[in-house]
Amino acid sequence: MNTNLEQYPIELPFPDLSAWKQGNCGVDYVYQFKSGHPGKHAMIMSLIHGNEISGALVVDKLLRDKFKPERGTLTLGFANVAAYEAFSPDAPDATRFLDEDMNRVWSEEALDGSRDSLELRRARALRPVVDQVDLLLDLHSMHESDPAIMMGGYLKKGEDLARQVGVPEYIVMDKGHKAGKRLRDYGDFGNPQSRKAAILFESGQHFEKQAYPAALDVAARFLMVAGIADRKTVEHYLLPTAPQQQKLVDITEAVTIKTDNFRFSDNFKGMQLIGKAGTIIAYDGDEEIKTPYDNCILVQPSMRHARKGNTAVRLGKLVE
Ligand SMILES: [Zn+2]
């Protein structure tokens, strides 16, 4: 049964973002740098979820280093700063957002509609910036201390971009969430006819030390792939480890919790492979939840947040 119910220690510093409030392109907490040379427009977004510090540390670092593109345009953003500033170590997961999940509001219907929330207002302010971007890296982190993953969406171009970046080991392909559209899937990022592409990086547990260097490494590789920077310019941001052979995982289904009595059958880790089809991985009330096929991968099992109506785990197939 679950043994890791205690909170994770907070090993990362929370940077003071107040100096970045004004931005330089008319939107708070957004900076845009034009190289003056032809090239792509790349964006690194952080803090779509308010307690996901590693991304904020990356954007803060690039700004403090006065990093500038060699080709094309680079945009750097902090998304949900209001939630970030409301963080309290007593409730570290409470400030993922304030009114609603900012990674479920990126459909045209929601953005153009009349519904109001703090996150929708911020998404509407960011939208004209995001609309200009060719390639987007959206930096996130996870509830659990699981291996880092790159979310490539559901189109080949997302997979291609994730493979070009070359890390981490796991690329996870999925169609997003029923509850609403992610930034990664917004507009032309989700249009197979368009060459615009986006990837979402989950760098590890929100507060663990290694989540920051992992995110900085991915950001540097993304800047090289986008043609924004040469290797020598970003070399000092890279991890010393050579990229591994990447594995592609296709999400086939999500296990949604139906009762107040859901429990996993073991203390599972993210990306754990269950060899045999029919293995019981959880109980939901009286129902046994079994793996539907051989070599089933458990993607982000929610060991500490298993509540009715939530997704307990997503199941993925290793693509050979
Ligand atoms: Zn997130």
PDB file of C-alpha atoms and ligand atoms in Angstrom:
ATOM      1  CA  MET A   1       0.000   0.000   0.000  1.00  0.00           C
ATOM      2  CA  ASN A   2       0.999   3.643  -0.178  1.00  0.00           C
ATOM      3  CA  THR A   3       3.963   4.453   1.993  1.00  0.00           C
ATOM      4  CA  ASN A   4       5.042   7.759   0.467  1.00  0.00           C
ATOM      5  CA  LEU A   5       2.175   9.848   1.832  1.00  0.00           C
ATOM      6  CA  GLU A   6       4.481  12.317   3.537  1.00  0.00           C
ATOM      7  CA  GLN A   7       5.286  15.569   1.756  1.00  0.00           C
ATOM      8  CA  TYR A   8       8.398  15.842  -0.331  1.00  0.00           C
ATOM      9  CA  PRO A   9      11.045  18.165   1.119  1.00  0.00           C
ATOM     10  CA  ILE A  10      11.409  21.540  -0.602  1.00  0.00           C
ATOM     11  CA  GLU A  11      14.965  21.457  -1.952  1.00  0.00           C
ATOM     12  CA  LEU A  12      14.660  24.234  -4.557  1.00  0.00           C
ATOM     13  CA  PRO A  13      14.679  27.981  -3.883  1.00  0.00           C
ATOM     14  CA  PHE A  14      11.715  30.114  -4.939  1.00  0.00           C
ATOM     15  CA  PRO A  15      13.161  32.964  -7.025  1.00  0.00           C
ATOM     16  CA  ASP A  16      11.836  36.479  -6.426  1.00  0.00           C
ATOM     17  CA  LEU A  17      10.098  37.292  -9.713  1.00  0.00           C
ATOM     18  CA  SER A  18       9.047  40.850  -8.863  1.00  0.00           C
ATOM     19  CA  ALA A  19      11.880  42.317 -10.983  1.00  0.00           C
ATOM     20  CA  TRP A  20      10.353  40.676 -14.089  1.00  0.00           C
ATOM     21  CA  LYS A  21       6.811  41.978 -13.631  1.00  0.00           C
ATOM     22  CA  GLN A  22       6.958  44.685 -16.268  1.00  0.00           C
ATOM     23  CA  GLY A  23       8.120  42.453 -19.113  1.00  0.00           C
ATOM     24  CA  ASN A  24       9.375  44.087 -22.322  1.00  0.00           C
ATOM     25  CA  CYS A  25       6.590  43.434 -24.817  1.00  0.00           C
ATOM     26  CA  GLY A  26       3.415  44.750 -23.252  1.00  0.00           C
ATOM     27  CA  VAL A  27       2.494  41.641 -21.259  1.00  0.00           C
ATOM     28  CA  ASP A  28       3.458  41.282 -17.587  1.00  0.00           C
ATOM     29  CA  TYR A  29       6.166  38.699 -16.902  1.00  0.00           C
ATOM     30  CA  VAL A  30       6.866  38.112 -20.607  1.00  0.00           C
ATOM     31  CA  TYR A  31      10.132  38.979 -22.373  1.00  0.00           C
ATOM     32  CA  GLN A  32      10.757  38.890 -26.093  1.00  0.00           C
ATOM     33  CA  PHE A  33      14.193  39.126 -27.701  1.00  0.00           C
ATOM     34  CA  LYS A  34      14.697  39.521 -31.452  1.00  0.00           C
ATOM     35  CA  SER A  35      18.103  38.550 -32.831  1.00  0.00           C
ATOM     36  CA  GLY A  36      17.737  40.597 -36.000  1.00  0.00           C
ATOM     37  CA  HIS A  37      18.590  37.462 -38.013  1.00  0.00           C
ATOM     38  CA  PRO A  38      16.121  35.158 -39.731  1.00  0.00           C
ATOM     39  CA  GLY A  39      14.982  32.139 -37.769  1.00  0.00           C
ATOM     40  CA  LYS A  40      12.185  30.577 -35.794  1.00  0.00           C
ATOM     41  CA  HIS A  41      10.265  32.137 -32.942  1.00  0.00           C
ATOM     42  CA  ALA A  42      10.736  29.899 -29.910  1.00  0.00           C
ATOM     43  CA  MET A  43       9.118  30.281 -26.520  1.00  0.00           C
ATOM     44  CA  ILE A  44       9.936  28.808 -23.137  1.00  0.00           C
ATOM     45  CA  MET A  45       6.916  28.998 -20.838  1.00  0.00           C
ATOM     46  CA  SER A  46       7.062  28.385 -17.100  1.00  0.00           C
ATOM     47  CA  LEU A  47       4.611  28.369 -14.200  1.00  0.00           C
ATOM     48  CA  ILE A  48       1.492  27.297 -16.093  1.00  0.00           C
ATOM     49  CA  HIS A  49       1.126  25.547 -12.727  1.00  0.00           C
ATOM     50  CA  GLY A  50       1.987  27.869  -9.850  1.00  0.00           C
ATOM     51  CA  ASN A  51       3.981  25.436  -7.703  1.00  0.00           C
ATOM     52  CA  GLU A  52       6.198  24.052 -10.486  1.00  0.00           C
ATOM     53  CA  ILE A  53       9.373  25.928  -9.595  1.00  0.00           C
ATOM     54  CA  SER A  54      11.987  24.314 -11.842  1.00  0.00           C
ATOM     55  CA  GLY A  55      10.575  26.048 -14.925  1.00  0.00           C
ATOM     56  CA  ALA A  56      10.539  29.416 -13.139  1.00  0.00           C
ATOM     57  CA  LEU A  57      14.174  28.874 -12.153  1.00  0.00           C
ATOM     58  CA  VAL A  58      15.095  28.225 -15.808  1.00  0.00           C
ATOM     59  CA  VAL A  59      13.369  31.353 -17.130  1.00  0.00           C
ATOM     60  CA  ASP A  60      14.751  33.420 -14.231  1.00  0.00           C
ATOM     61  CA  LYS A  61      18.264  32.100 -14.981  1.00  0.00           C
ATOM     62  CA  LEU A  62      18.054  32.946 -18.716  1.00  0.00           C
ATOM     63  CA  LEU A  63      16.817  36.451 -17.896  1.00  0.00           C
ATOM     64  CA  ARG A  64      19.486  37.049 -15.234  1.00  0.00           C
ATOM     65  CA  ASP A  65      22.145  35.775 -17.666  1.00  0.00           C
ATOM     66  CA  LYS A  66      20.785  38.252 -20.247  1.00  0.00           C
ATOM     67  CA  PHE A  67      20.577  35.355 -22.666  1.00  0.00           C
ATOM     68  CA  LYS A  68      19.853  36.531 -26.220  1.00  0.00           C
ATOM     69  CA  PRO A  69      18.994  34.575 -29.382  1.00  0.00           C
ATOM     70  CA  GLU A  70      21.590  34.269 -32.151  1.00  0.00           C
ATOM     71  CA  ARG A  71      18.884  33.673 -34.756  1.00  0.00           C
ATOM     72  CA  GLY A  72      15.123  34.172 -34.774  1.00  0.00           C
ATOM     73  CA  THR A  73      13.152  35.365 -31.769  1.00  0.00           C
ATOM     74  CA  LEU A  74      13.103  34.084 -28.198  1.00  0.00           C
ATOM     75  CA  THR A  75      10.191  34.654 -25.843  1.00  0.00           C
ATOM     76  CA  LEU A  76      10.361  33.785 -22.144  1.00  0.00           C
ATOM     77  CA  GLY A  77       7.342  33.756 -19.868  1.00  0.00           C
ATOM     78  CA  PHE A  78       6.115  33.174 -16.344  1.00  0.00           C
ATOM     79  CA  ALA A  79       2.446  32.227 -16.639  1.00  0.00           C
ATOM     80  CA  ASN A  80       0.614  31.926 -13.317  1.00  0.00           C
ATOM     81  CA  VAL A  81       2.637  34.236 -11.090  1.00  0.00           C
ATOM     82  CA  ALA A  82      -0.394  34.961  -8.875  1.00  0.00           C
ATOM     83  CA  ALA A  83      -0.547  31.268  -7.898  1.00  0.00           C
ATOM     84  CA  TYR A  84       3.249  31.110  -7.542  1.00  0.00           C
ATOM     85  CA  GLU A  85       3.207  34.037  -5.121  1.00  0.00           C
ATOM     86  CA  ALA A  86       0.479  32.408  -3.033  1.00  0.00           C
ATOM     87  CA  PHE A  87       2.692  29.381  -2.307  1.00  0.00           C
ATOM     88  CA  SER A  88       2.964  28.171   1.262  1.00  0.00           C
ATOM     89  CA  PRO A  89       5.237  25.290   2.327  1.00  0.00           C
ATOM     90  CA  ASP A  90       2.428  24.138   4.648  1.00  0.00           C
ATOM     91  CA  ALA A  91       0.267  23.272   1.631  1.00  0.00           C
ATOM     92  CA  PRO A  92       2.735  22.856  -1.247  1.00  0.00           C
ATOM     93  CA  ASP A  93       0.175  21.409  -3.673  1.00  0.00           C
ATOM     94  CA  ALA A  94      -2.537  24.000  -2.973  1.00  0.00           C
ATOM     95  CA  THR A  95      -1.131  26.626  -5.347  1.00  0.00           C
ATOM     96  CA  ARG A  96      -1.071  24.636  -8.575  1.00  0.00           C
ATOM     97  CA  PHE A  97      -3.665  27.285  -9.506  1.00  0.00           C
ATOM     98  CA  LEU A  98      -5.982  29.757  -7.756  1.00  0.00           C
ATOM     99  CA  ASP A  99      -9.364  29.555  -9.564  1.00  0.00           C
ATOM    100  CA  GLU A 100      -8.871  26.780 -12.105  1.00  0.00           C
ATOM    101  CA  ASP A 101      -6.211  24.675 -13.797  1.00  0.00           C
ATOM    102  CA  MET A 102      -4.450  26.969 -16.285  1.00  0.00           C
ATOM    103  CA  ASN A 103      -3.533  23.986 -18.418  1.00  0.00           C
ATOM    104  CA  ARG A 104      -7.193  23.222 -19.218  1.00  0.00           C
ATOM    105  CA  VAL A 105      -8.311  26.607 -20.597  1.00  0.00           C
ATOM    106  CA  TRP A 106      -6.626  26.705 -24.015  1.00  0.00           C
ATOM    107  CA  SER A 107      -9.584  25.909 -26.287  1.00  0.00           C
ATOM    108  CA  GLU A 108     -10.946  28.670 -28.557  1.00  0.00           C
ATOM    109  CA  GLU A 109     -14.324  28.211 -26.805  1.00  0.00           C
ATOM    110  CA  ALA A 110     -12.915  28.905 -23.353  1.00  0.00           C
ATOM    111  CA  LEU A 111     -10.613  31.735 -24.464  1.00  0.00           C
ATOM    112  CA  ASP A 112     -13.260  33.471 -26.591  1.00  0.00           C
ATOM    113  CA  GLY A 113     -16.134  32.709 -24.207  1.00  0.00           C
ATOM    114  CA  SER A 114     -17.622  34.767 -21.396  1.00  0.00           C
ATOM    115  CA  ARG A 115     -16.469  32.574 -18.517  1.00  0.00           C
ATOM    116  CA  ASP A 116     -14.137  34.364 -16.123  1.00  0.00           C
ATOM    117  CA  SER A 117     -11.371  33.212 -13.803  1.00  0.00           C
ATOM    118  CA  LEU A 118      -7.964  34.482 -12.813  1.00  0.00           C
ATOM    119  CA  GLU A 119      -6.329  31.825 -14.997  1.00  0.00           C
ATOM    120  CA  LEU A 120      -8.550  32.564 -18.013  1.00  0.00           C
ATOM    121  CA  ARG A 121      -7.715  36.270 -17.739  1.00  0.00           C
ATOM    122  CA  ARG A 122      -4.022  35.466 -17.695  1.00  0.00           C
ATOM    123  CA  ALA A 123      -4.345  33.002 -20.607  1.00  0.00           C
ATOM    124  CA  ARG A 124      -6.184  35.681 -22.605  1.00  0.00           C
ATOM    125  CA  ALA A 125      -3.339  38.125 -21.907  1.00  0.00           C
ATOM    126  CA  LEU A 126      -0.715  35.577 -22.973  1.00  0.00           C
ATOM    127  CA  ARG A 127      -2.598  34.406 -26.047  1.00  0.00           C
ATOM    128  CA  PRO A 128      -1.421  37.092 -28.553  1.00  0.00           C
ATOM    129  CA  VAL A 129       2.165  36.234 -27.599  1.00  0.00           C
ATOM    130  CA  VAL A 130       1.645  32.477 -27.924  1.00  0.00           C
ATOM    131  CA  ASP A 131      -0.044  33.057 -31.299  1.00  0.00           C
ATOM    132  CA  GLN A 132       3.269  34.334 -32.742  1.00  0.00           C
ATOM    133  CA  VAL A 133       5.329  31.345 -31.586  1.00  0.00           C
ATOM    134  CA  ASP A 134       6.592  28.604 -33.939  1.00  0.00           C
ATOM    135  CA  LEU A 135       8.017  26.253 -31.295  1.00  0.00           C
ATOM    136  CA  LEU A 136       7.014  26.078 -27.640  1.00  0.00           C
ATOM    137  CA  LEU A 137       8.634  24.369 -24.678  1.00  0.00           C
ATOM    138  CA  ASP A 138       6.247  24.307 -21.720  1.00  0.00           C
ATOM    139  CA  LEU A 139       8.104  23.543 -18.477  1.00  0.00           C
ATOM    140  CA  HIS A 140       6.278  21.550 -15.811  1.00  0.00           C
ATOM    141  CA  SER A 141       7.028  19.179 -12.928  1.00  0.00           C
ATOM    142  CA  MET A 142       5.220  16.360 -11.134  1.00  0.00           C
ATOM    143  CA  HIS A 143       3.493  15.451  -7.865  1.00  0.00           C
ATOM    144  CA  GLU A 144       5.615  12.333  -7.457  1.00  0.00           C
ATOM    145  CA  SER A 145       9.325  11.702  -7.693  1.00  0.00           C
ATOM    146  CA  ASP A 146       9.138   9.842 -11.005  1.00  0.00           C
ATOM    147  CA  PRO A 147      11.433   9.778 -14.046  1.00  0.00           C
ATOM    148  CA  ALA A 148      11.194  12.910 -16.193  1.00  0.00           C
ATOM    149  CA  ILE A 149       8.967  12.666 -19.276  1.00  0.00           C
ATOM    150  CA  MET A 150       8.417  14.687 -22.433  1.00  0.00           C
ATOM    151  CA  MET A 151       4.773  14.985 -23.481  1.00  0.00           C
ATOM    152  CA  GLY A 152       4.597  15.201 -27.264  1.00  0.00           C
ATOM    153  CA  GLY A 153       0.823  15.394 -27.741  1.00  0.00           C
ATOM    154  CA  TYR A 154      -0.835  13.279 -30.408  1.00  0.00           C
ATOM    155  CA  LEU A 155       0.763  14.419 -33.664  1.00  0.00           C
ATOM    156  CA  LYS A 156       3.913  13.201 -35.378  1.00  0.00           C
ATOM    157  CA  LYS A 157       5.413  16.716 -35.268  1.00  0.00           C
ATOM    158  CA  GLY A 158       5.269  16.649 -31.450  1.00  0.00           C
ATOM    159  CA  GLU A 159       7.053  13.312 -31.394  1.00  0.00           C
ATOM    160  CA  ASP A 160       9.625  14.629 -33.894  1.00  0.00           C
ATOM    161  CA  LEU A 161      10.360  17.706 -31.779  1.00  0.00           C
ATOM    162  CA  ALA A 162      10.703  15.553 -28.643  1.00  0.00           C
ATOM    163  CA  ARG A 163      13.121  13.238 -30.480  1.00  0.00           C
ATOM    164  CA  GLN A 164      15.177  16.179 -31.748  1.00  0.00           C
ATOM    165  CA  VAL A 165      15.537  17.517 -28.215  1.00  0.00           C
ATOM    166  CA  GLY A 166      16.775  14.010 -27.436  1.00  0.00           C
ATOM    167  CA  VAL A 167      16.059  13.861 -23.708  1.00  0.00           C
ATOM    168  CA  PRO A 168      14.585  12.570 -21.450  1.00  0.00           C
ATOM    169  CA  GLU A 169      14.418   8.809 -21.856  1.00  0.00           C
ATOM    170  CA  TYR A 170      10.611   8.726 -22.088  1.00  0.00           C
ATOM    171  CA  ILE A 171       8.430  10.451 -24.675  1.00  0.00           C
ATOM    172  CA  VAL A 172       4.748  10.117 -23.835  1.00  0.00           C
ATOM    173  CA  MET A 173       2.152  10.647 -26.561  1.00  0.00           C
ATOM    174  CA  ASP A 174      -1.444  11.410 -25.575  1.00  0.00           C
ATOM    175  CA  LYS A 175      -4.595  13.280 -26.571  1.00  0.00           C
ATOM    176  CA  GLY A 176      -4.704  15.525 -23.517  1.00  0.00           C
ATOM    177  CA  HIS A 177      -7.457  15.797 -20.943  1.00  0.00           C
ATOM    178  CA  LYS A 178     -11.254  15.702 -21.138  1.00  0.00           C
ATOM    179  CA  ALA A 179     -11.417  18.527 -18.589  1.00  0.00           C
ATOM    180  CA  GLY A 180     -10.009  21.045 -21.090  1.00  0.00           C
ATOM    181  CA  LYS A 181      -7.273  21.847 -23.575  1.00  0.00           C
ATOM    182  CA  ARG A 182      -3.629  22.195 -22.583  1.00  0.00           C
ATOM    183  CA  LEU A 183      -1.383  24.982 -23.844  1.00  0.00           C
ATOM    184  CA  ARG A 184       0.625  22.235 -25.588  1.00  0.00           C
ATOM    185  CA  ASP A 185      -2.414  21.440 -27.750  1.00  0.00           C
ATOM    186  CA  TYR A 186      -3.553  25.053 -28.325  1.00  0.00           C
ATOM    187  CA  GLY A 187      -4.325  26.381 -31.812  1.00  0.00           C
ATOM    188  CA  ASP A 188      -1.806  25.449 -34.495  1.00  0.00           C
ATOM    189  CA  PHE A 189       0.206  23.288 -32.070  1.00  0.00           C
ATOM    190  CA  GLY A 190      -2.673  20.813 -32.401  1.00  0.00           C
ATOM    191  CA  ASN A 191      -3.186  21.345 -36.131  1.00  0.00           C
ATOM    192  CA  PRO A 192      -1.542  18.659 -38.305  1.00  0.00           C
ATOM    193  CA  GLN A 193      -1.507  21.103 -41.269  1.00  0.00           C
ATOM    194  CA  SER A 194       0.650  23.624 -39.393  1.00  0.00           C
ATOM    195  CA  ARG A 195       4.415  23.389 -38.811  1.00  0.00           C
ATOM    196  CA  LYS A 196       4.099  24.961 -35.368  1.00  0.00           C
ATOM    197  CA  ALA A 197       4.855  22.467 -32.599  1.00  0.00           C
ATOM    198  CA  ALA A 198       4.907  22.279 -28.817  1.00  0.00           C
ATOM    199  CA  ILE A 199       6.259  19.935 -26.182  1.00  0.00           C
ATOM    200  CA  LEU A 200       5.623  19.746 -22.448  1.00  0.00           C
ATOM    201  CA  PHE A 201       8.452  18.694 -20.150  1.00  0.00           C
ATOM    202  CA  GLU A 202       7.792  17.129 -16.737  1.00  0.00           C
ATOM    203  CA  SER A 203      11.130  17.578 -15.019  1.00  0.00           C
ATOM    204  CA  GLY A 204      10.632  15.430 -11.896  1.00  0.00           C
ATOM    205  CA  GLN A 205       9.056  16.124  -8.503  1.00  0.00           C
ATOM    206  CA  HIS A 206       8.150  19.813  -8.070  1.00  0.00           C
ATOM    207  CA  PHE A 207      10.553  20.499  -5.228  1.00  0.00           C
ATOM    208  CA  GLU A 208      13.403  18.049  -5.779  1.00  0.00           C
ATOM    209  CA  LYS A 209      16.852  19.445  -6.471  1.00  0.00           C
ATOM    210  CA  GLN A 210      17.459  17.602  -9.745  1.00  0.00           C
ATOM    211  CA  ALA A 211      14.262  18.976 -11.356  1.00  0.00           C
ATOM    212  CA  TYR A 212      15.985  22.318 -12.036  1.00  0.00           C
ATOM    213  CA  PRO A 213      19.174  21.099 -13.808  1.00  0.00           C
ATOM    214  CA  ALA A 214      16.991  18.641 -15.756  1.00  0.00           C
ATOM    215  CA  ALA A 215      14.733  21.482 -16.941  1.00  0.00           C
ATOM    216  CA  LEU A 216      17.703  23.748 -17.751  1.00  0.00           C
ATOM    217  CA  ASP A 217      19.280  20.945 -19.804  1.00  0.00           C
ATOM    218  CA  VAL A 218      16.073  20.426 -21.798  1.00  0.00           C
ATOM    219  CA  ALA A 219      15.687  24.192 -22.312  1.00  0.00           C
ATOM    220  CA  ALA A 220      19.244  24.432 -23.689  1.00  0.00           C
ATOM    221  CA  ARG A 221      18.662  21.496 -26.048  1.00  0.00           C
ATOM    222  CA  PHE A 222      15.360  23.049 -27.169  1.00  0.00           C
ATOM    223  CA  LEU A 223      17.126  26.351 -27.949  1.00  0.00           C
ATOM    224  CA  MET A 224      19.659  24.478 -30.113  1.00  0.00           C
ATOM    225  CA  VAL A 225      16.956  22.490 -31.925  1.00  0.00           C
ATOM    226  CA  ALA A 226      14.980  25.685 -32.575  1.00  0.00           C
ATOM    227  CA  GLY A 227      18.104  27.273 -34.072  1.00  0.00           C
ATOM    228  CA  ILE A 228      17.996  30.052 -31.468  1.00  0.00           C
ATOM    229  CA  ALA A 229      21.456  29.267 -30.100  1.00  0.00           C
ATOM    230  CA  ASP A 230      24.602  27.370 -31.020  1.00  0.00           C
ATOM    231  CA  ARG A 231      25.878  24.627 -28.785  1.00  0.00           C
ATOM    232  CA  LYS A 232      28.794  26.681 -27.460  1.00  0.00           C
ATOM    233  CA  THR A 233      26.400  29.371 -26.207  1.00  0.00           C
ATOM    234  CA  VAL A 234      24.286  26.972 -24.139  1.00  0.00           C
ATOM    235  CA  GLU A 235      26.877  24.310 -23.313  1.00  0.00           C
ATOM    236  CA  HIS A 236      27.153  25.392 -19.656  1.00  0.00           C
ATOM    237  CA  TYR A 237      23.416  24.733 -19.180  1.00  0.00           C
ATOM    238  CA  LEU A 238      23.677  21.111 -20.331  1.00  0.00           C
ATOM    239  CA  LEU A 239      23.936  18.124 -18.016  1.00  0.00           C
ATOM    240  CA  PRO A 240      27.150  16.135 -18.469  1.00  0.00           C
ATOM    241  CA  THR A 241      25.245  12.942 -19.229  1.00  0.00           C
ATOM    242  CA  ALA A 242      24.881  11.905 -22.853  1.00  0.00           C
ATOM    243  CA  PRO A 243      21.319  11.507 -24.121  1.00  0.00           C
ATOM    244  CA  GLN A 244      19.905   8.010 -23.819  1.00  0.00           C
ATOM    245  CA  GLN A 245      18.029   6.058 -26.427  1.00  0.00           C
ATOM    246  CA  GLN A 246      14.495   7.423 -26.105  1.00  0.00           C
ATOM    247  CA  LYS A 247      11.425   5.234 -25.553  1.00  0.00           C
ATOM    248  CA  LEU A 248       8.038   6.135 -26.963  1.00  0.00           C
ATOM    249  CA  VAL A 249       4.916   5.417 -24.908  1.00  0.00           C
ATOM    250  CA  ASP A 250       1.415   5.731 -26.363  1.00  0.00           C
ATOM    251  CA  ILE A 251      -1.277   6.461 -23.779  1.00  0.00           C
ATOM    252  CA  THR A 252      -4.219   4.149 -24.422  1.00  0.00           C
ATOM    253  CA  GLU A 253      -6.504   4.971 -21.499  1.00  0.00           C
ATOM    254  CA  ALA A 254      -6.888   6.741 -18.191  1.00  0.00           C
ATOM    255  CA  VAL A 255      -8.116   5.116 -14.987  1.00  0.00           C
ATOM    256  CA  THR A 256     -10.631   7.520 -13.430  1.00  0.00           C
ATOM    257  CA  ILE A 257     -11.471   6.999  -9.757  1.00  0.00           C
ATOM    258  CA  LYS A 258     -15.163   6.146  -9.240  1.00  0.00           C
ATOM    259  CA  THR A 259     -15.453   5.579  -5.486  1.00  0.00           C
ATOM    260  CA  ASP A 260     -14.131   6.950  -2.192  1.00  0.00           C
ATOM    261  CA  ASN A 261     -12.384   3.643  -1.631  1.00  0.00           C
ATOM    262  CA  PHE A 262      -9.669   3.562  -4.278  1.00  0.00           C
ATOM    263  CA  ARG A 263      -6.300   2.049  -3.427  1.00  0.00           C
ATOM    264  CA  PHE A 264      -3.334   0.904  -5.489  1.00  0.00           C
ATOM    265  CA  SER A 265      -2.237  -2.699  -4.991  1.00  0.00           C
ATOM    266  CA  ASP A 266       1.398  -1.670  -4.631  1.00  0.00           C
ATOM    267  CA  ASN A 267       3.617   1.373  -4.214  1.00  0.00           C
ATOM    268  CA  PHE A 268       4.033   2.004  -7.935  1.00  0.00           C
ATOM    269  CA  LYS A 269       6.543   4.341  -9.566  1.00  0.00           C
ATOM    270  CA  GLY A 270       5.897   6.380 -12.695  1.00  0.00           C
ATOM    271  CA  MET A 271       6.928   4.593 -15.929  1.00  0.00           C
ATOM    272  CA  GLN A 272       6.889   1.237 -14.121  1.00  0.00           C
ATOM    273  CA  LEU A 273       6.372  -1.599 -16.610  1.00  0.00           C
ATOM    274  CA  ILE A 274       3.868  -4.332 -15.725  1.00  0.00           C
ATOM    275  CA  GLY A 275       4.718  -7.398 -17.775  1.00  0.00           C
ATOM    276  CA  LYS A 276       1.547  -9.477 -17.701  1.00  0.00           C
ATOM    277  CA  ALA A 277      -1.890  -8.488 -18.941  1.00  0.00           C
ATOM    278  CA  GLY A 278      -4.522  -8.927 -16.227  1.00  0.00           C
ATOM    279  CA  THR A 279      -2.279  -7.888 -13.329  1.00  0.00           C
ATOM    280  CA  ILE A 280      -4.330  -6.152 -10.621  1.00  0.00           C
ATOM    281  CA  ILE A 281      -2.872  -2.681 -10.100  1.00  0.00           C
ATOM    282  CA  ALA A 282      -5.645  -1.181  -7.955  1.00  0.00           C
ATOM    283  CA  TYR A 283      -9.059  -1.630  -6.351  1.00  0.00           C
ATOM    284  CA  ASP A 284     -11.848   0.911  -6.783  1.00  0.00           C
ATOM    285  CA  GLY A 285     -14.523  -0.073  -4.264  1.00  0.00           C
ATOM    286  CA  ASP A 286     -15.065  -3.746  -5.125  1.00  0.00           C
ATOM    287  CA  GLU A 287     -13.773  -3.403  -8.665  1.00  0.00           C
ATOM    288  CA  GLU A 288     -10.373  -4.819  -9.576  1.00  0.00           C
ATOM    289  CA  ILE A 289      -8.401  -2.591 -11.938  1.00  0.00           C
ATOM    290  CA  LYS A 290      -6.228  -4.758 -14.194  1.00  0.00           C
ATOM    291  CA  THR A 291      -3.643  -4.058 -16.858  1.00  0.00           C
ATOM    292  CA  PRO A 292      -5.286  -4.512 -20.276  1.00  0.00           C
ATOM    293  CA  TYR A 293      -2.216  -5.785 -22.156  1.00  0.00           C
ATOM    294  CA  ASP A 294       1.283  -7.176 -21.678  1.00  0.00           C
ATOM    295  CA  ASN A 295       4.102  -4.663 -21.045  1.00  0.00           C
ATOM    296  CA  CYS A 296       1.770  -1.943 -19.781  1.00  0.00           C
ATOM    297  CA  ILE A 297       3.471   1.241 -18.557  1.00  0.00           C
ATOM    298  CA  LEU A 298       2.015   3.147 -15.601  1.00  0.00           C
ATOM    299  CA  VAL A 299       2.214   6.843 -16.451  1.00  0.00           C
ATOM    300  CA  GLN A 300       2.111   9.243 -13.487  1.00  0.00           C
ATOM    301  CA  PRO A 301       0.344   7.007 -10.955  1.00  0.00           C
ATOM    302  CA  SER A 302      -1.190   9.438  -8.463  1.00  0.00           C
ATOM    303  CA  MET A 303      -0.057   7.699  -5.291  1.00  0.00           C
ATOM    304  CA  ARG A 304      -0.812  10.662  -3.021  1.00  0.00           C
ATOM    305  CA  HIS A 305      -3.754  12.262  -4.810  1.00  0.00           C
ATOM    306  CA  ALA A 306      -6.049   9.324  -5.463  1.00  0.00           C
ATOM    307  CA  ARG A 307      -9.453  10.967  -4.994  1.00  0.00           C
ATOM    308  CA  LYS A 308     -12.867  10.279  -6.501  1.00  0.00           C
ATOM    309  CA  GLY A 309     -13.210  11.896  -9.937  1.00  0.00           C
ATOM    310  CA  ASN A 310      -9.443  12.245 -10.403  1.00  0.00           C
ATOM    311  CA  THR A 311      -7.272  10.283 -12.778  1.00  0.00           C
ATOM    312  CA  ALA A 312      -5.465   7.616 -10.757  1.00  0.00           C
ATOM    313  CA  VAL A 313      -3.038   6.579 -13.459  1.00  0.00           C
ATOM    314  CA  ARG A 314      -2.766   6.536 -17.222  1.00  0.00           C
ATOM    315  CA  LEU A 315      -1.849   3.371 -19.058  1.00  0.00           C
ATOM    316  CA  GLY A 316       0.581   3.344 -21.929  1.00  0.00           C
ATOM    317  CA  LYS A 317       1.918   0.967 -24.542  1.00  0.00           C
ATOM    318  CA  LEU A 318       5.608   0.892 -25.310  1.00  0.00           C
ATOM    319  CA  VAL A 319       5.986   1.542 -29.053  1.00  0.00           C
ATOM    320  CA  GLU A 320       8.743  -0.653 -30.470  1.00  0.00           C
TER     321      GLU A 320
HETATM  322 ZN    ZN B   1       2.211  21.124 -14.506  1.00  0.00          ZN
END
